[in-house]
Amino acid sequence: DTAVSQTPKYLVTQMGNDKSIKCEQNLGHDTMYWYKQDSKKFLKIMFSYNNKELIINETVPNRFSPKSPDKAHLNLHINSLELGDSAVYFCASRASGGEGETQYFGPGTRLLVL
Amino acid sequence: AQSVTQLGSHVSVSEGALVLLRCNYSSSVPPYLFWYVQYPNQGLQLLLKYTTGATLVKGINGFEAEFKKSETSFHLTKPSAHMSDAAEYFCAVSDDTGRRALTFGSGTRLQVQP
Protein backbone atom coordinates (compact mmCIF):
# COMPACT_ATOMS: atom_id res chain seq x y z
CA ASP A 1 0.00 0.00 0.00
CA THR A 2 1.74 3.12 -1.24
CA ALA A 3 1.08 6.04 1.11
CA VAL A 4 2.03 8.89 -1.24
CA SER A 5 2.25 8.10 -4.93
CA GLN A 6 3.28 10.21 -7.88
CA THR A 7 2.85 9.78 -11.61
CA PRO A 8 4.78 9.68 -13.75
CA LYS A 9 8.04 8.61 -12.14
CA TYR A 10 10.07 9.84 -15.09
CA LEU A 11 9.18 12.56 -17.57
CA VAL A 12 11.33 13.54 -20.53
CA THR A 13 10.02 16.34 -22.70
CA GLN A 14 10.98 19.17 -25.02
CA MET A 15 11.29 22.84 -24.14
CA GLY A 16 8.06 24.72 -24.61
CA ASN A 17 5.80 21.76 -23.86
CA ASP A 18 3.16 21.68 -21.14
CA LYS A 19 3.15 18.78 -18.68
CA SER A 20 1.39 17.67 -15.52
CA ILE A 21 2.51 15.65 -12.53
CA LYS A 22 -0.02 13.94 -10.28
CA CYS A 23 0.13 13.11 -6.60
CA GLU A 24 -2.21 11.02 -4.48
CA GLN A 25 -2.09 10.14 -0.80
CA ASN A 26 -4.14 7.48 0.96
CA LEU A 27 -3.18 8.53 4.50
CA GLY A 28 -6.26 10.66 5.11
CA HIS A 29 -4.08 13.77 5.46
CA ASP A 30 -5.49 17.18 4.65
CA THR A 31 -2.31 19.10 3.85
CA MET A 32 -0.18 18.41 0.81
CA TYR A 33 3.03 19.96 -0.53
CA TRP A 34 5.17 20.21 -3.64
CA TYR A 35 8.95 20.45 -3.24
CA LYS A 36 11.58 20.83 -5.95
CA GLN A 37 14.98 19.15 -5.70
CA ASP A 38 17.55 20.63 -8.05
CA SER A 39 20.60 19.02 -9.59
CA LYS A 40 22.64 19.81 -6.46
CA LYS A 41 20.09 17.95 -4.34
CA PHE A 42 18.80 21.15 -2.74
CA LEU A 43 15.15 20.85 -1.71
CA LYS A 44 12.82 23.82 -1.69
CA ILE A 45 9.12 24.25 -0.94
CA MET A 46 6.96 25.36 -3.85
CA PHE A 47 3.30 25.04 -2.87
CA SER A 48 1.00 23.70 -0.21
CA TYR A 49 -2.71 23.02 -0.04
CA ASN A 50 -4.84 22.45 3.03
CA ASN A 51 -8.26 20.98 2.34
CA LYS A 52 -8.12 22.18 -1.26
CA GLU A 53 -7.09 25.72 -0.23
CA LEU A 54 -3.72 27.12 -1.34
CA ILE A 55 -1.76 28.07 1.78
CA ILE A 56 1.80 28.29 0.50
CA ASN A 57 2.82 29.83 -2.80
CA GLU A 58 6.52 30.48 -2.79
CA THR A 59 8.36 32.54 -5.39
CA VAL A 60 7.75 30.21 -8.29
CA PRO A 61 7.24 31.23 -11.94
CA ASN A 62 3.55 31.49 -12.76
CA ARG A 63 4.13 28.82 -15.41
CA PHE A 64 3.71 26.46 -12.45
CA SER A 65 0.12 25.97 -11.34
CA PRO A 66 -0.94 23.57 -8.62
CA LYS A 67 -4.44 22.19 -8.40
CA SER A 68 -6.10 20.18 -5.66
CA PRO A 69 -9.36 18.56 -6.78
CA ASP A 70 -9.82 17.02 -3.34
CA LYS A 71 -7.72 16.68 -0.22
CA ALA A 72 -6.22 13.37 -1.35
CA HIS A 73 -4.86 14.74 -4.62
CA LEU A 74 -2.47 17.52 -5.55
CA ASN A 75 -1.40 18.01 -9.14
CA LEU A 76 1.26 20.26 -10.63
CA HIS A 77 0.88 21.67 -14.13
CA ILE A 78 3.84 23.31 -15.82
CA ASN A 79 3.41 25.45 -18.92
CA SER A 80 6.09 26.31 -21.46
CA LEU A 81 8.74 24.10 -19.94
CA GLU A 82 12.28 25.48 -19.74
CA LEU A 83 15.64 23.75 -19.36
CA GLY A 84 15.88 25.06 -15.80
CA ASP A 85 12.73 23.20 -14.82
CA SER A 86 14.67 19.94 -14.98
CA ALA A 87 14.59 18.62 -11.43
CA VAL A 88 13.01 16.04 -9.18
CA TYR A 89 9.60 17.10 -7.90
CA PHE A 90 8.43 15.61 -4.62
CA CYS A 91 4.94 15.55 -3.25
CA ALA A 92 4.39 15.25 0.50
CA SER A 93 1.45 15.10 2.85
CA ARG A 94 0.84 15.82 6.53
CA ALA A 95 -1.99 15.40 8.99
CA SER A 96 -3.29 18.50 10.74
CA GLY A 97 -3.29 17.30 14.29
CA GLY A 98 -1.72 14.63 16.46
CA GLU A 99 1.39 13.48 14.63
CA GLY A 100 0.93 16.36 12.23
CA GLU A 101 4.53 17.50 12.32
CA THR A 102 5.72 14.72 10.02
CA GLN A 103 5.57 15.03 6.28
CA TYR A 104 5.45 11.84 4.24
CA PHE A 105 7.08 12.02 0.86
CA GLY A 106 6.29 10.40 -2.43
CA PRO A 107 8.96 8.71 -4.58
CA GLY A 108 9.48 11.79 -6.75
CA THR A 109 9.01 12.64 -10.42
CA ARG A 110 12.22 13.10 -12.36
CA LEU A 111 11.64 15.74 -15.02
CA LEU A 112 14.16 16.25 -17.80
CA VAL A 113 13.58 19.09 -20.23
CA LEU A 114 15.55 18.83 -23.47
CA ALA B 1 13.31 33.27 8.48
CA GLN B 2 14.58 29.84 9.35
CA SER B 3 17.67 28.19 7.95
CA VAL B 4 19.55 24.93 8.25
CA THR B 5 23.27 24.39 7.79
CA GLN B 6 24.76 20.95 7.29
CA LEU B 7 28.52 20.92 7.69
CA GLY B 8 30.20 18.59 5.24
CA SER B 9 28.59 17.78 1.93
CA HIS B 10 30.39 14.42 1.93
CA VAL B 11 31.27 12.22 4.86
CA SER B 12 33.14 8.95 4.48
CA VAL B 13 33.43 6.38 7.25
CA SER B 14 34.55 2.80 7.51
CA GLU B 15 32.06 0.05 8.15
CA GLY B 16 31.62 -0.29 11.91
CA ALA B 17 32.83 3.24 12.64
CA LEU B 18 30.86 6.02 14.29
CA VAL B 19 28.67 8.13 12.03
CA LEU B 20 28.34 11.83 12.88
CA LEU B 21 26.43 14.16 10.57
CA ARG B 22 26.22 17.77 11.69
CA CYS B 23 23.23 20.07 11.53
CA ASN B 24 22.79 23.58 12.87
CA TYR B 25 19.62 25.60 12.55
CA SER B 26 18.35 29.07 13.10
CA SER B 27 14.83 29.69 14.27
CA SER B 28 13.15 32.44 16.23
CA VAL B 29 10.90 30.00 18.03
CA PRO B 30 11.33 26.48 19.41
CA PRO B 31 11.78 24.45 16.29
CA TYR B 32 10.52 21.14 15.05
CA LEU B 33 13.58 19.34 13.67
CA PHE B 34 13.84 16.38 11.34
CA TRP B 35 16.36 14.09 9.72
CA TYR B 36 15.37 12.47 6.43
CA VAL B 37 17.32 9.92 4.40
CA GLN B 38 17.26 9.62 0.62
CA TYR B 39 18.53 6.49 -1.09
CA PRO B 40 19.50 6.76 -4.77
CA ASN B 41 16.52 7.47 -7.01
CA GLN B 42 14.08 7.28 -4.12
CA GLY B 43 11.97 9.62 -2.05
CA LEU B 44 12.70 10.93 1.41
CA GLN B 45 12.20 8.71 4.42
CA LEU B 46 11.90 10.07 7.93
CA LEU B 47 14.72 8.90 10.21
CA LEU B 48 13.72 10.77 13.34
CA LYS B 49 12.25 14.01 14.62
CA TYR B 50 12.33 16.33 17.59
CA THR B 51 9.22 18.26 18.57
CA THR B 52 9.10 18.61 22.34
CA GLY B 53 10.21 16.68 25.39
CA ALA B 54 13.29 14.50 25.54
CA THR B 55 16.16 16.09 23.69
CA LEU B 56 17.76 12.79 22.70
CA VAL B 57 15.59 11.16 20.08
CA LYS B 58 15.98 7.73 18.61
CA GLY B 59 15.02 6.85 15.10
CA ILE B 60 15.02 3.99 12.70
CA ASN B 61 18.04 1.91 11.70
CA GLY B 62 19.93 2.69 14.90
CA PHE B 63 20.22 6.43 14.34
CA GLU B 64 19.75 9.02 17.03
CA ALA B 65 20.04 12.79 17.35
CA GLU B 66 20.31 15.24 20.20
CA PHE B 67 18.63 18.63 20.26
CA LYS B 68 20.92 21.19 21.89
CA LYS B 69 19.18 24.52 22.17
CA SER B 70 22.25 26.37 23.45
CA GLU B 71 24.24 25.25 20.40
CA THR B 72 21.27 25.40 17.98
CA SER B 73 22.33 21.95 16.83
CA PHE B 74 20.67 18.67 15.98
CA HIS B 75 23.51 16.33 15.02
CA LEU B 76 22.77 12.82 13.78
CA THR B 77 24.78 9.86 15.06
CA LYS B 78 25.00 6.12 14.71
CA PRO B 79 27.47 4.06 16.75
CA SER B 80 28.38 1.61 13.99
CA ALA B 81 27.99 2.25 10.29
CA HIS B 82 26.66 -0.39 7.91
CA MET B 83 27.16 -0.49 4.17
CA SER B 84 23.41 -0.04 3.79
CA ASP B 85 23.63 3.38 5.48
CA ALA B 86 25.22 4.88 2.37
CA ALA B 87 22.76 7.56 1.25
CA GLU B 88 22.02 11.29 1.27
CA TYR B 89 20.91 12.71 4.61
CA PHE B 90 18.91 15.88 5.02
CA CYS B 91 18.31 17.91 8.15
CA ALA B 92 15.16 20.06 8.12
CA VAL B 93 13.32 22.53 10.29
CA SER B 94 9.58 23.07 10.20
CA ASP B 95 8.28 26.62 10.02
CA ASP B 96 6.62 28.12 13.01
CA THR B 97 3.27 28.68 11.39
CA GLY B 98 0.45 26.26 10.85
CA ARG B 99 1.69 25.70 7.33
CA ARG B 100 4.66 23.64 8.54
CA ALA B 101 6.71 23.90 5.37
CA LEU B 102 10.12 22.28 5.72
CA THR B 103 13.34 24.21 5.21
CA PHE B 104 16.08 21.74 4.31
CA GLY B 105 19.81 21.79 4.68
CA SER B 106 21.93 21.16 1.63
CA GLY B 107 22.35 17.48 2.45
CA THR B 108 25.27 15.27 3.41
CA ARG B 109 26.25 12.28 1.34
CA LEU B 110 27.41 9.44 3.56
CA GLN B 111 29.82 6.92 2.07
CA VAL B 112 30.60 3.73 3.96
CA GLN B 113 33.86 2.02 3.07
CA PRO B 114 34.26 -1.74 3.55
PDB file of C-alpha atoms in Angstrom:
ATOM      1  CA  ASP A   1       0.000   0.000   0.000  1.00  0.00           C
ATOM      2  CA  THR A   2       1.741   3.125  -1.236  1.00  0.00           C
ATOM      3  CA  ALA A   3       1.076   6.042   1.112  1.00  0.00           C
ATOM      4  CA  VAL A   4       2.033   8.889  -1.237  1.00  0.00           C
ATOM      5  CA  SER A   5       2.247   8.098  -4.929  1.00  0.00           C
ATOM      6  CA  GLN A   6       3.283  10.210  -7.879  1.00  0.00           C
ATOM      7  CA  THR A   7       2.845   9.775 -11.611  1.00  0.00           C
ATOM      8  CA  PRO A   8       4.779   9.675 -13.749  1.00  0.00           C
ATOM      9  CA  LYS A   9       8.039   8.607 -12.136  1.00  0.00           C
ATOM     10  CA  TYR A  10      10.069   9.841 -15.090  1.00  0.00           C
ATOM     11  CA  LEU A  11       9.177  12.564 -17.566  1.00  0.00           C
ATOM     12  CA  VAL A  12      11.330  13.545 -20.530  1.00  0.00           C
ATOM     13  CA  THR A  13      10.018  16.339 -22.696  1.00  0.00           C
ATOM     14  CA  GLN A  14      10.981  19.169 -25.015  1.00  0.00           C
ATOM     15  CA  MET A  15      11.293  22.842 -24.144  1.00  0.00           C
ATOM     16  CA  GLY A  16       8.057  24.717 -24.612  1.00  0.00           C
ATOM     17  CA  ASN A  17       5.805  21.763 -23.864  1.00  0.00           C
ATOM     18  CA  ASP A  18       3.159  21.677 -21.145  1.00  0.00           C
ATOM     19  CA  LYS A  19       3.148  18.778 -18.683  1.00  0.00           C
ATOM     20  CA  SER A  20       1.386  17.667 -15.516  1.00  0.00           C
ATOM     21  CA  ILE A  21       2.511  15.646 -12.528  1.00  0.00           C
ATOM     22  CA  LYS A  22      -0.020  13.939 -10.283  1.00  0.00           C
ATOM     23  CA  CYS A  23       0.126  13.111  -6.604  1.00  0.00           C
ATOM     24  CA  GLU A  24      -2.209  11.021  -4.483  1.00  0.00           C
ATOM     25  CA  GLN A  25      -2.091  10.144  -0.803  1.00  0.00           C
ATOM     26  CA  ASN A  26      -4.135   7.481   0.962  1.00  0.00           C
ATOM     27  CA  LEU A  27      -3.180   8.531   4.497  1.00  0.00           C
ATOM     28  CA  GLY A  28      -6.260  10.657   5.108  1.00  0.00           C
ATOM     29  CA  HIS A  29      -4.084  13.770   5.464  1.00  0.00           C
ATOM     30  CA  ASP A  30      -5.491  17.180   4.655  1.00  0.00           C
ATOM     31  CA  THR A  31      -2.307  19.097   3.855  1.00  0.00           C
ATOM     32  CA  MET A  32      -0.178  18.410   0.807  1.00  0.00           C
ATOM     33  CA  TYR A  33       3.032  19.958  -0.530  1.00  0.00           C
ATOM     34  CA  TRP A  34       5.166  20.206  -3.643  1.00  0.00           C
ATOM     35  CA  TYR A  35       8.954  20.449  -3.244  1.00  0.00           C
ATOM     36  CA  LYS A  36      11.576  20.834  -5.951  1.00  0.00           C
ATOM     37  CA  GLN A  37      14.976  19.151  -5.697  1.00  0.00           C
ATOM     38  CA  ASP A  38      17.549  20.631  -8.049  1.00  0.00           C
ATOM     39  CA  SER A  39      20.601  19.025  -9.587  1.00  0.00           C
ATOM     40  CA  LYS A  40      22.638  19.805  -6.461  1.00  0.00           C
ATOM     41  CA  LYS A  41      20.093  17.950  -4.343  1.00  0.00           C
ATOM     42  CA  PHE A  42      18.805  21.146  -2.744  1.00  0.00           C
ATOM     43  CA  LEU A  43      15.146  20.853  -1.706  1.00  0.00           C
ATOM     44  CA  LYS A  44      12.819  23.822  -1.691  1.00  0.00           C
ATOM     45  CA  ILE A  45       9.119  24.255  -0.939  1.00  0.00           C
ATOM     46  CA  MET A  46       6.957  25.362  -3.846  1.00  0.00           C
ATOM     47  CA  PHE A  47       3.302  25.045  -2.875  1.00  0.00           C
ATOM     48  CA  SER A  48       0.999  23.702  -0.211  1.00  0.00           C
ATOM     49  CA  TYR A  49      -2.713  23.021  -0.045  1.00  0.00           C
ATOM     50  CA  ASN A  50      -4.836  22.452   3.028  1.00  0.00           C
ATOM     51  CA  ASN A  51      -8.258  20.983   2.343  1.00  0.00           C
ATOM     52  CA  LYS A  52      -8.121  22.182  -1.263  1.00  0.00           C
ATOM     53  CA  GLU A  53      -7.085  25.718  -0.230  1.00  0.00           C
ATOM     54  CA  LEU A  54      -3.723  27.119  -1.337  1.00  0.00           C
ATOM     55  CA  ILE A  55      -1.758  28.073   1.779  1.00  0.00           C
ATOM     56  CA  ILE A  56       1.798  28.294   0.504  1.00  0.00           C
ATOM     57  CA  ASN A  57       2.816  29.833  -2.800  1.00  0.00           C
ATOM     58  CA  GLU A  58       6.520  30.477  -2.788  1.00  0.00           C
ATOM     59  CA  THR A  59       8.357  32.537  -5.393  1.00  0.00           C
ATOM     60  CA  VAL A  60       7.751  30.209  -8.287  1.00  0.00           C
ATOM     61  CA  PRO A  61       7.241  31.232 -11.939  1.00  0.00           C
ATOM     62  CA  ASN A  62       3.549  31.494 -12.764  1.00  0.00           C
ATOM     63  CA  ARG A  63       4.128  28.820 -15.405  1.00  0.00           C
ATOM     64  CA  PHE A  64       3.708  26.455 -12.452  1.00  0.00           C
ATOM     65  CA  SER A  65       0.118  25.972 -11.335  1.00  0.00           C
ATOM     66  CA  PRO A  66      -0.936  23.569  -8.617  1.00  0.00           C
ATOM     67  CA  LYS A  67      -4.435  22.187  -8.395  1.00  0.00           C
ATOM     68  CA  SER A  68      -6.103  20.178  -5.663  1.00  0.00           C
ATOM     69  CA  PRO A  69      -9.359  18.556  -6.783  1.00  0.00           C
ATOM     70  CA  ASP A  70      -9.816  17.017  -3.342  1.00  0.00           C
ATOM     71  CA  LYS A  71      -7.723  16.680  -0.223  1.00  0.00           C
ATOM     72  CA  ALA A  72      -6.223  13.375  -1.353  1.00  0.00           C
ATOM     73  CA  HIS A  73      -4.864  14.745  -4.622  1.00  0.00           C
ATOM     74  CA  LEU A  74      -2.473  17.519  -5.553  1.00  0.00           C
ATOM     75  CA  ASN A  75      -1.399  18.015  -9.143  1.00  0.00           C
ATOM     76  CA  LEU A  76       1.256  20.262 -10.634  1.00  0.00           C
ATOM     77  CA  HIS A  77       0.877  21.666 -14.125  1.00  0.00           C
ATOM     78  CA  ILE A  78       3.839  23.307 -15.820  1.00  0.00           C
ATOM     79  CA  ASN A  79       3.414  25.447 -18.921  1.00  0.00           C
ATOM     80  CA  SER A  80       6.094  26.312 -21.458  1.00  0.00           C
ATOM     81  CA  LEU A  81       8.742  24.101 -19.937  1.00  0.00           C
ATOM     82  CA  GLU A  82      12.283  25.481 -19.740  1.00  0.00           C
ATOM     83  CA  LEU A  83      15.642  23.754 -19.359  1.00  0.00           C
ATOM     84  CA  GLY A  84      15.883  25.057 -15.801  1.00  0.00           C
ATOM     85  CA  ASP A  85      12.732  23.197 -14.824  1.00  0.00           C
ATOM     86  CA  SER A  86      14.665  19.941 -14.979  1.00  0.00           C
ATOM     87  CA  ALA A  87      14.593  18.620 -11.431  1.00  0.00           C
ATOM     88  CA  VAL A  88      13.006  16.044  -9.182  1.00  0.00           C
ATOM     89  CA  TYR A  89       9.600  17.099  -7.895  1.00  0.00           C
ATOM     90  CA  PHE A  90       8.428  15.613  -4.615  1.00  0.00           C
ATOM     91  CA  CYS A  91       4.936  15.548  -3.246  1.00  0.00           C
ATOM     92  CA  ALA A  92       4.394  15.250   0.501  1.00  0.00           C
ATOM     93  CA  SER A  93       1.448  15.100   2.852  1.00  0.00           C
ATOM     94  CA  ARG A  94       0.837  15.823   6.525  1.00  0.00           C
ATOM     95  CA  ALA A  95      -1.987  15.398   8.993  1.00  0.00           C
ATOM     96  CA  SER A  96      -3.294  18.505  10.737  1.00  0.00           C
ATOM     97  CA  GLY A  97      -3.288  17.302  14.285  1.00  0.00           C
ATOM     98  CA  GLY A  98      -1.724  14.627  16.464  1.00  0.00           C
ATOM     99  CA  GLU A  99       1.394  13.483  14.629  1.00  0.00           C
ATOM    100  CA  GLY A 100       0.931  16.360  12.229  1.00  0.00           C
ATOM    101  CA  GLU A 101       4.527  17.496  12.317  1.00  0.00           C
ATOM    102  CA  THR A 102       5.718  14.719  10.024  1.00  0.00           C
ATOM    103  CA  GLN A 103       5.573  15.030   6.279  1.00  0.00           C
ATOM    104  CA  TYR A 104       5.449  11.843   4.243  1.00  0.00           C
ATOM    105  CA  PHE A 105       7.079  12.023   0.861  1.00  0.00           C
ATOM    106  CA  GLY A 106       6.293  10.397  -2.435  1.00  0.00           C
ATOM    107  CA  PRO A 107       8.962   8.707  -4.582  1.00  0.00           C
ATOM    108  CA  GLY A 108       9.481  11.788  -6.751  1.00  0.00           C
ATOM    109  CA  THR A 109       9.006  12.640 -10.417  1.00  0.00           C
ATOM    110  CA  ARG A 110      12.224  13.095 -12.357  1.00  0.00           C
ATOM    111  CA  LEU A 111      11.642  15.737 -15.018  1.00  0.00           C
ATOM    112  CA  LEU A 112      14.158  16.248 -17.797  1.00  0.00           C
ATOM    113  CA  VAL A 113      13.576  19.087 -20.232  1.00  0.00           C
ATOM    114  CA  LEU A 114      15.553  18.832 -23.467  1.00  0.00           C
TER     115      LEU A 114
ATOM    116  CA  ALA B   1      13.314  33.269   8.484  1.00  0.00           C
ATOM    117  CA  GLN B   2      14.580  29.844   9.347  1.00  0.00           C
ATOM    118  CA  SER B   3      17.668  28.187   7.947  1.00  0.00           C
ATOM    119  CA  VAL B   4      19.553  24.932   8.252  1.00  0.00           C
ATOM    120  CA  THR B   5      23.268  24.387   7.789  1.00  0.00           C
ATOM    121  CA  GLN B   6      24.756  20.953   7.292  1.00  0.00           C
ATOM    122  CA  LEU B   7      28.520  20.925   7.686  1.00  0.00           C
ATOM    123  CA  GLY B   8      30.196  18.592   5.243  1.00  0.00           C
ATOM    124  CA  SER B   9      28.588  17.778   1.929  1.00  0.00           C
ATOM    125  CA  HIS B  10      30.390  14.423   1.926  1.00  0.00           C
ATOM    126  CA  VAL B  11      31.273  12.223   4.860  1.00  0.00           C
ATOM    127  CA  SER B  12      33.136   8.951   4.480  1.00  0.00           C
ATOM    128  CA  VAL B  13      33.428   6.380   7.253  1.00  0.00           C
ATOM    129  CA  SER B  14      34.547   2.799   7.510  1.00  0.00           C
ATOM    130  CA  GLU B  15      32.057   0.050   8.145  1.00  0.00           C
ATOM    131  CA  GLY B  16      31.625  -0.286  11.905  1.00  0.00           C
ATOM    132  CA  ALA B  17      32.826   3.240  12.637  1.00  0.00           C
ATOM    133  CA  LEU B  18      30.856   6.017  14.286  1.00  0.00           C
ATOM    134  CA  VAL B  19      28.673   8.130  12.025  1.00  0.00           C
ATOM    135  CA  LEU B  20      28.339  11.834  12.883  1.00  0.00           C
ATOM    136  CA  LEU B  21      26.434  14.156  10.574  1.00  0.00           C
ATOM    137  CA  ARG B  22      26.223  17.771  11.690  1.00  0.00           C
ATOM    138  CA  CYS B  23      23.229  20.068  11.533  1.00  0.00           C
ATOM    139  CA  ASN B  24      22.795  23.584  12.869  1.00  0.00           C
ATOM    140  CA  TYR B  25      19.621  25.597  12.550  1.00  0.00           C
ATOM    141  CA  SER B  26      18.354  29.070  13.099  1.00  0.00           C
ATOM    142  CA  SER B  27      14.830  29.693  14.267  1.00  0.00           C
ATOM    143  CA  SER B  28      13.150  32.438  16.230  1.00  0.00           C
ATOM    144  CA  VAL B  29      10.899  29.996  18.032  1.00  0.00           C
ATOM    145  CA  PRO B  30      11.334  26.482  19.413  1.00  0.00           C
ATOM    146  CA  PRO B  31      11.777  24.452  16.291  1.00  0.00           C
ATOM    147  CA  TYR B  32      10.521  21.143  15.050  1.00  0.00           C
ATOM    148  CA  LEU B  33      13.582  19.342  13.670  1.00  0.00           C
ATOM    149  CA  PHE B  34      13.843  16.380  11.345  1.00  0.00           C
ATOM    150  CA  TRP B  35      16.363  14.089   9.716  1.00  0.00           C
ATOM    151  CA  TYR B  36      15.369  12.472   6.434  1.00  0.00           C
ATOM    152  CA  VAL B  37      17.324   9.919   4.405  1.00  0.00           C
ATOM    153  CA  GLN B  38      17.261   9.625   0.620  1.00  0.00           C
ATOM    154  CA  TYR B  39      18.530   6.494  -1.090  1.00  0.00           C
ATOM    155  CA  PRO B  40      19.501   6.763  -4.773  1.00  0.00           C
ATOM    156  CA  ASN B  41      16.517   7.474  -7.006  1.00  0.00           C
ATOM    157  CA  GLN B  42      14.083   7.277  -4.124  1.00  0.00           C
ATOM    158  CA  GLY B  43      11.974   9.623  -2.050  1.00  0.00           C
ATOM    159  CA  LEU B  44      12.704  10.934   1.415  1.00  0.00           C
ATOM    160  CA  GLN B  45      12.201   8.711   4.419  1.00  0.00           C
ATOM    161  CA  LEU B  46      11.897  10.068   7.934  1.00  0.00           C
ATOM    162  CA  LEU B  47      14.717   8.900  10.211  1.00  0.00           C
ATOM    163  CA  LEU B  48      13.718  10.771  13.344  1.00  0.00           C
ATOM    164  CA  LYS B  49      12.252  14.014  14.618  1.00  0.00           C
ATOM    165  CA  TYR B  50      12.326  16.334  17.595  1.00  0.00           C
ATOM    166  CA  THR B  51       9.221  18.259  18.572  1.00  0.00           C
ATOM    167  CA  THR B  52       9.095  18.612  22.337  1.00  0.00           C
ATOM    168  CA  GLY B  53      10.207  16.684  25.392  1.00  0.00           C
ATOM    169  CA  ALA B  54      13.294  14.500  25.536  1.00  0.00           C
ATOM    170  CA  THR B  55      16.159  16.088  23.688  1.00  0.00           C
ATOM    171  CA  LEU B  56      17.759  12.787  22.703  1.00  0.00           C
ATOM    172  CA  VAL B  57      15.592  11.165  20.079  1.00  0.00           C
ATOM    173  CA  LYS B  58      15.976   7.731  18.606  1.00  0.00           C
ATOM    174  CA  GLY B  59      15.015   6.853  15.105  1.00  0.00           C
ATOM    175  CA  ILE B  60      15.016   3.990  12.699  1.00  0.00           C
ATOM    176  CA  ASN B  61      18.039   1.906  11.696  1.00  0.00           C
ATOM    177  CA  GLY B  62      19.932   2.688  14.896  1.00  0.00           C
ATOM    178  CA  PHE B  63      20.219   6.434  14.339  1.00  0.00           C
ATOM    179  CA  GLU B  64      19.747   9.022  17.034  1.00  0.00           C
ATOM    180  CA  ALA B  65      20.039  12.785  17.352  1.00  0.00           C
ATOM    181  CA  GLU B  66      20.308  15.236  20.202  1.00  0.00           C
ATOM    182  CA  PHE B  67      18.631  18.633  20.263  1.00  0.00           C
ATOM    183  CA  LYS B  68      20.923  21.190  21.889  1.00  0.00           C
ATOM    184  CA  LYS B  69      19.181  24.524  22.165  1.00  0.00           C
ATOM    185  CA  SER B  70      22.253  26.367  23.448  1.00  0.00           C
ATOM    186  CA  GLU B  71      24.240  25.247  20.404  1.00  0.00           C
ATOM    187  CA  THR B  72      21.270  25.396  17.977  1.00  0.00           C
ATOM    188  CA  SER B  73      22.332  21.955  16.830  1.00  0.00           C
ATOM    189  CA  PHE B  74      20.668  18.668  15.975  1.00  0.00           C
ATOM    190  CA  HIS B  75      23.511  16.325  15.023  1.00  0.00           C
ATOM    191  CA  LEU B  76      22.769  12.815  13.779  1.00  0.00           C
ATOM    192  CA  THR B  77      24.776   9.863  15.062  1.00  0.00           C
ATOM    193  CA  LYS B  78      24.995   6.122  14.709  1.00  0.00           C
ATOM    194  CA  PRO B  79      27.465   4.061  16.747  1.00  0.00           C
ATOM    195  CA  SER B  80      28.377   1.605  13.992  1.00  0.00           C
ATOM    196  CA  ALA B  81      27.988   2.246  10.288  1.00  0.00           C
ATOM    197  CA  HIS B  82      26.661  -0.386   7.908  1.00  0.00           C
ATOM    198  CA  MET B  83      27.163  -0.494   4.173  1.00  0.00           C
ATOM    199  CA  SER B  84      23.406  -0.036   3.792  1.00  0.00           C
ATOM    200  CA  ASP B  85      23.635   3.377   5.480  1.00  0.00           C
ATOM    201  CA  ALA B  86      25.222   4.883   2.371  1.00  0.00           C
ATOM    202  CA  ALA B  87      22.759   7.561   1.254  1.00  0.00           C
ATOM    203  CA  GLU B  88      22.025  11.286   1.274  1.00  0.00           C
ATOM    204  CA  TYR B  89      20.910  12.714   4.613  1.00  0.00           C
ATOM    205  CA  PHE B  90      18.909  15.879   5.020  1.00  0.00           C
ATOM    206  CA  CYS B  91      18.307  17.912   8.147  1.00  0.00           C
ATOM    207  CA  ALA B  92      15.160  20.057   8.116  1.00  0.00           C
ATOM    208  CA  VAL B  93      13.318  22.528  10.292  1.00  0.00           C
ATOM    209  CA  SER B  94       9.584  23.073  10.201  1.00  0.00           C
ATOM    210  CA  ASP B  95       8.277  26.616  10.015  1.00  0.00           C
ATOM    211  CA  ASP B  96       6.618  28.118  13.009  1.00  0.00           C
ATOM    212  CA  THR B  97       3.272  28.677  11.387  1.00  0.00           C
ATOM    213  CA  GLY B  98       0.448  26.265  10.853  1.00  0.00           C
ATOM    214  CA  ARG B  99       1.695  25.698   7.330  1.00  0.00           C
ATOM    215  CA  ARG B 100       4.659  23.638   8.543  1.00  0.00           C
ATOM    216  CA  ALA B 101       6.711  23.900   5.366  1.00  0.00           C
ATOM    217  CA  LEU B 102      10.118  22.281   5.720  1.00  0.00           C
ATOM    218  CA  THR B 103      13.339  24.205   5.211  1.00  0.00           C
ATOM    219  CA  PHE B 104      16.078  21.745   4.314  1.00  0.00           C
ATOM    220  CA  GLY B 105      19.813  21.791   4.683  1.00  0.00           C
ATOM    221  CA  SER B 106      21.932  21.158   1.628  1.00  0.00           C
ATOM    222  CA  GLY B 107      22.352  17.482   2.450  1.00  0.00           C
ATOM    223  CA  THR B 108      25.266  15.266   3.411  1.00  0.00           C
ATOM    224  CA  ARG B 109      26.254  12.277   1.336  1.00  0.00           C
ATOM    225  CA  LEU B 110      27.407   9.436   3.562  1.00  0.00           C
ATOM    226  CA  GLN B 111      29.817   6.916   2.072  1.00  0.00           C
ATOM    227  CA  VAL B 112      30.598   3.725   3.964  1.00  0.00           C
ATOM    228  CA  GLN B 113      33.864   2.019   3.071  1.00  0.00           C
ATOM    229  CA  PRO B 114      34.258  -1.740   3.545  1.00  0.00           C
TER     230      PRO B 114
END
